[in-house]
XYZ file of N, CA and C in Angstrom:
393
model
N -64.374 -3.007 -42.988
C -65.721 -3.370 -42.553
C -66.708 -2.305 -43.060
N -67.713 -2.757 -43.792
C -68.711 -1.836 -44.329
C -69.589 -1.315 -43.197
N -69.699 -0.005 -43.117
C -70.566 0.606 -42.113
C -71.384 1.721 -42.745
N -72.630 1.807 -42.328
C -73.549 2.833 -42.809
C -74.235 3.448 -41.601
N -74.194 4.759 -41.500
C -74.813 5.450 -40.370
C -75.725 6.539 -40.911
N -76.985 6.442 -40.557
C -77.985 7.394 -41.049
C -78.241 8.509 -40.060
N -78.735 9.602 -40.618
C -79.216 10.696 -39.790
C -80.203 11.522 -40.603
N -80.996 12.346 -39.909
C -81.834 13.300 -40.611
C -83.327 13.064 -40.568
N -83.771 11.973 -39.981
C -85.207 11.744 -39.911
C -85.875 12.698 -38.930
N -87.205 12.659 -38.879
C -87.924 13.506 -37.949
C -89.368 13.668 -38.327
N -89.998 14.651 -37.706
C -91.416 14.954 -37.932
C -91.521 16.227 -38.756
N -92.347 16.174 -39.786
C -92.527 17.340 -40.654
C -93.974 17.384 -41.104
N -94.452 18.567 -41.402
C -95.813 18.706 -41.901
C -95.875 18.381 -43.386
N -97.048 18.012 -43.825
C -97.250 17.729 -45.238
C -96.832 18.938 -46.084
N -96.092 18.647 -47.150
C -95.565 19.705 -48.004
C -94.175 20.163 -47.634
N -93.694 19.720 -46.481
C -92.383 20.122 -46.010
C -91.257 19.289 -46.606
N -90.048 19.534 -46.095
C -88.852 18.875 -46.621
C -88.000 18.306 -45.492
N -87.267 17.262 -45.835
C -86.254 16.683 -44.959
C -85.108 16.195 -45.828
N -83.909 16.170 -45.255
C -82.779 15.579 -45.956
C -82.174 14.488 -45.081
N -82.148 13.296 -45.621
C -81.520 12.174 -44.938
C -80.071 12.039 -45.405
N -79.210 11.653 -44.469
C -77.804 11.428 -44.789
C -77.422 10.006 -44.419
N -76.545 9.438 -45.204
C -76.021 8.098 -44.936
C -74.506 8.176 -45.064
N -73.836 8.207 -43.925
C -72.378 8.275 -43.924
C -71.824 6.863 -44.030
N -70.931 6.666 -44.979
C -70.401 5.326 -45.234
C -68.923 5.240 -44.871
N -68.467 4.038 -44.575
C -67.056 3.792 -44.318
C -66.758 2.332 -44.600
N -65.480 2.059 -44.847
C -65.057 0.681 -45.057
C -65.117 0.208 -46.490
N -65.512 1.086 -47.396
C -65.548 0.688 -48.794
C -65.505 1.936 -49.679
N -65.247 1.690 -50.962
C -65.170 2.770 -51.938
C -66.529 2.918 -52.623
N -67.073 4.108 -52.606
C -68.380 4.345 -53.222
C -68.385 3.996 -54.704
N -67.249 4.069 -55.344
C -67.183 3.754 -56.772
C -67.384 2.264 -57.054
N -67.390 1.457 -55.996
C -67.548 0.013 -56.150
C -68.916 -0.486 -55.687
N -69.742 0.410 -55.152
C -70.993 -0.016 -54.537
C -72.179 0.786 -55.055
N -73.294 0.093 -55.236
C -74.575 0.757 -55.439
C -75.157 1.078 -54.071
N -75.707 2.265 -53.933
C -76.324 2.693 -52.678
C -77.808 2.928 -52.926
N -78.606 2.469 -52.001
C -80.045 2.655 -52.147
C -80.690 3.163 -50.874
N -81.816 3.833 -51.053
C -82.676 4.223 -49.946
C -83.949 3.395 -50.046
N -84.337 2.802 -48.939
C -85.521 1.969 -48.871
C -86.381 2.438 -47.704
N -87.644 2.095 -47.741
C -88.502 2.479 -46.619
C -89.463 1.341 -46.266
N -89.792 1.339 -44.984
C -90.710 0.337 -44.446
C -91.806 1.093 -43.724
N -93.004 1.010 -44.256
C -94.132 1.750 -43.684
C -94.546 1.142 -42.347
N -95.194 1.927 -41.486
C -95.643 1.414 -40.183
C -96.541 0.198 -40.346
N -96.289 -0.813 -39.543
C -97.104 -2.019 -39.587
C -96.704 -3.012 -40.651
N -95.783 -2.624 -41.509
C -95.332 -3.516 -42.568
C -94.119 -4.318 -42.100
N -93.905 -5.435 -42.764
C -92.781 -6.294 -42.412
C -91.562 -5.969 -43.268
N -90.433 -6.490 -42.829
C -89.190 -6.233 -43.546
C -89.294 -6.633 -45.011
N -90.015 -7.741 -45.276
C -90.132 -8.205 -46.651
C -90.909 -7.227 -47.528
N -91.597 -6.288 -46.901
C -92.384 -5.318 -47.647
C -91.641 -4.007 -47.887
N -90.367 -3.965 -47.531
C -89.608 -2.743 -47.770
C -89.638 -2.387 -49.247
N -89.689 -1.064 -49.478
C -89.816 -0.542 -50.838
C -88.541 0.194 -51.233
N -88.094 -0.038 -52.438
C -86.968 0.713 -52.972
C -87.427 2.108 -53.348
N -86.867 3.119 -52.724
C -87.270 4.494 -52.968
C -86.391 5.139 -54.036
N -85.083 5.039 -53.856
C -84.133 5.640 -54.790
C -82.813 4.917 -54.675
N -82.152 4.754 -55.795
C -80.845 4.114 -55.815
C -79.912 4.881 -56.738
N -78.634 4.849 -56.410
C -77.622 5.487 -57.254
C -76.535 4.460 -57.519
N -76.143 4.367 -58.788
C -75.206 3.324 -59.176
C -73.809 3.613 -58.659
N -72.958 2.595 -58.733
C -71.581 2.740 -58.285
C -70.850 3.826 -59.064
N -71.205 4.009 -60.322
C -70.563 5.051 -61.131
C -71.226 6.414 -60.961
N -72.329 6.441 -60.220
C -73.113 7.670 -60.007
C -73.717 8.222 -61.285
N -73.733 7.399 -62.323
C -74.294 7.860 -63.602
C -75.741 7.421 -63.786
N -76.187 6.492 -62.961
C -77.561 6.010 -63.084
C -78.273 6.149 -61.753
N -79.463 6.678 -61.819
C -80.294 6.786 -60.626
C -81.664 6.203 -60.929
N -82.272 5.695 -59.900
C -83.616 5.129 -60.010
C -84.480 5.749 -58.938
N -85.738 6.039 -59.288
C -86.725 6.492 -58.319
C -88.002 5.681 -58.505
N -88.597 5.277 -57.418
C -89.903 4.671 -57.537
C -90.898 5.757 -57.947
N -91.942 5.375 -58.645
C -92.837 6.353 -59.260
C -93.404 7.369 -58.270
N -93.728 6.917 -57.078
C -94.419 7.794 -56.129
C -93.553 8.938 -55.619
N -92.227 8.869 -55.821
C -91.358 9.932 -55.311
C -90.698 10.747 -56.409
N -90.929 10.381 -57.660
C -90.334 11.138 -58.761
C -90.787 12.592 -58.711
N -89.884 13.467 -59.009
C -90.109 14.922 -58.985
C -90.187 15.476 -57.563
N -90.056 14.629 -56.550
C -90.091 15.106 -55.162
C -88.822 14.760 -54.396
N -88.239 13.609 -54.648
C -87.045 13.157 -53.933
C -85.843 13.201 -54.869
N -84.669 13.461 -54.282
C -83.431 13.465 -55.057
C -82.355 12.732 -54.282
N -81.750 11.753 -54.930
C -80.630 11.041 -54.325
C -79.338 11.621 -54.881
N -78.342 11.757 -54.017
C -77.055 12.288 -54.454
C -75.967 11.736 -53.541
N -74.735 11.946 -53.958
C -73.641 11.504 -53.102
C -72.498 12.495 -53.144
N -71.781 12.558 -52.045
C -70.605 13.409 -51.907
C -69.428 12.482 -51.654
N -68.625 12.277 -52.672
C -67.517 11.325 -52.547
C -66.465 11.790 -51.552
N -66.296 13.089 -51.410
C -65.298 13.594 -50.455
C -65.705 13.275 -49.017
N -67.025 13.267 -48.774
C -67.524 12.986 -47.430
C -67.989 11.545 -47.274
N -67.896 10.760 -48.368
C -68.377 9.368 -48.341
C -69.805 9.286 -47.829
N -70.613 10.189 -48.278
C -71.979 10.309 -47.766
C -72.983 10.342 -48.907
N -74.096 9.646 -48.698
C -75.201 9.640 -49.631
C -76.334 10.438 -49.010
N -77.036 11.207 -49.829
C -78.136 12.030 -49.335
C -79.437 11.642 -50.031
N -80.523 11.845 -49.314
C -81.847 11.750 -49.924
C -82.591 13.027 -49.547
N -82.710 13.924 -50.509
C -83.464 15.148 -50.297
C -84.928 14.849 -50.597
N -85.771 15.099 -49.619
C -87.193 14.783 -49.752
C -87.995 16.079 -49.652
N -88.625 16.445 -50.737
C -89.443 17.659 -50.799
C -90.898 17.286 -51.029
N -91.772 18.239 -50.760
C -93.210 18.032 -50.969
C -93.668 16.738 -50.306
N -93.259 16.546 -49.082
C -93.576 15.315 -48.380
C -95.074 15.162 -48.162
N -95.494 13.917 -48.184
C -96.907 13.563 -48.015
C -97.046 12.609 -46.831
N -98.213 12.541 -46.237
C -98.400 11.599 -45.125
C -98.050 10.161 -45.507
N -98.280 9.796 -46.741
C -97.982 8.418 -47.162
C -96.485 8.148 -47.281
N -95.649 9.181 -47.135
C -94.200 8.976 -47.098
C -93.729 8.566 -45.703
N -94.631 8.592 -44.739
C -94.275 8.186 -43.378
C -93.767 6.750 -43.362
N -92.576 6.565 -42.821
C -91.947 5.242 -42.811
C -90.614 5.334 -42.084
N -90.036 4.177 -41.842
C -88.637 4.123 -41.437
C -87.817 3.983 -42.710
N -86.840 4.855 -42.862
C -86.020 4.878 -44.058
C -84.657 4.262 -43.749
N -84.208 3.428 -44.662
C -82.938 2.737 -44.519
C -82.072 3.017 -45.738
N -80.786 3.260 -45.507
C -79.869 3.226 -46.635
C -79.177 1.867 -46.633
N -78.811 1.427 -47.789
C -78.208 0.116 -47.951
C -77.163 0.173 -49.057
N -76.247 -0.755 -49.013
C -75.155 -0.784 -49.983
C -74.865 -2.209 -50.421
N -74.378 -2.320 -51.638
C -73.945 -3.631 -52.124
C -72.933 -3.444 -53.226
N -71.917 -4.312 -53.215
C -70.883 -4.281 -54.237
C -71.520 -4.522 -55.597
N -70.993 -3.824 -56.599
C -71.547 -3.931 -57.948
C -70.434 -4.189 -58.944
N -70.618 -5.205 -59.753
C -69.645 -5.531 -60.786
C -69.568 -4.383 -61.801
N -68.387 -3.764 -61.938
C -68.288 -2.624 -62.863
C -68.517 -3.009 -64.312
N -68.429 -4.308 -64.602
C -68.614 -4.767 -65.978
C -69.987 -5.396 -66.191
N -70.778 -5.418 -65.100
C -72.072 -6.086 -65.187
C -73.226 -5.108 -65.285
N -74.433 -5.630 -65.161
C -75.647 -4.819 -65.211
C -75.820 -4.029 -63.916
N -76.519 -2.920 -63.979
C -76.802 -2.168 -62.752
C -77.576 -3.016 -61.751
N -77.281 -2.812 -60.498
C -77.984 -3.566 -59.458
C -79.415 -3.051 -59.326
N -80.404 -3.929 -59.325
C -81.804 -3.484 -59.177
C -82.021 -2.817 -57.832
N -82.892 -1.863 -57.815
C -83.195 -1.138 -56.574
C -84.252 -1.913 -55.781
N -83.885 -3.084 -55.357
C -84.772 -3.975 -54.606
C -84.047 -4.460 -53.372
N -84.730 -4.529 -52.240
C -84.052 -4.856 -50.974
C -83.245 -6.153 -51.007
N -83.734 -7.155 -51.718
C -83.062 -8.445 -51.744
C -81.701 -8.417 -52.397
N -81.387 -7.335 -53.095
C -80.099 -7.227 -53.783
C -79.061 -6.471 -52.964
N -79.395 -6.120 -51.740
C -78.488 -5.344 -50.901
C -78.200 -6.098 -49.604
N -76.915 -6.160 -49.247
C -76.541 -6.936 -48.075
C -76.128 -6.118 -46.871
N -75.823 -4.848 -47.068
C -75.370 -3.999 -45.967
C -76.428 -2.933 -45.709
N -76.851 -2.824 -44.457
C -77.962 -1.954 -44.094
C -77.615 -1.075 -42.903
N -78.122 0.139 -42.956
C -78.005 1.037 -41.805
C -79.129 0.735 -40.809
N -79.130 1.463 -39.725
C -80.039 1.151 -38.619
C -81.458 1.649 -38.850
N -81.649 2.551 -39.785
C -82.977 3.099 -40.055
C -83.211 4.403 -39.323
N -83.954 5.285 -39.968
C -84.323 6.557 -39.350
C -85.797 6.822 -39.660
N -86.523 7.252 -38.654
C -87.964 7.418 -38.798
C -88.307 8.776 -39.402
N -89.215 8.740 -40.360
C -89.761 9.947 -40.972
C -91.273 9.926 -40.778
N -91.796 10.976 -40.170
C -93.231 11.088 -39.951
C -93.726 12.376 -40.585
N -94.720 12.250 -41.450
C -95.297 13.403 -42.127
C -96.730 13.565 -41.640
N -96.992 14.663 -40.983
C -98.334 14.910 -40.464
C -99.192 15.592 -41.526
N -100.510 15.334 -41.497
C -101.409 15.920 -42.514
C -101.433 17.449 -42.451
């Protein structure tokens, strides 16, 4: 059974850092693309934004433009955990952050970093960045 458990959200001042963790179980990371998504306050689920994704082979990563040079996605296969290191945080990064997973064909194209392509979701963790 695929399970994803997040931790690491909280309140931070603008310019600060946070690290989110997504502990996974029930599947092999080498078979799944993992993504971090966020839903801003007042927005609906359909408006979730793909923040960063890492491919099943861990050789390809994607970042949405607004977080490039500030956020880093990584994974620790020994701990079955995915991380999102967030530096130089801005008030506009305030959102509920979700990690998600989906099986990826090793012979196919990389899975797009879009919410509709992911079927397994964690519970979400709130990140608030004060001015």
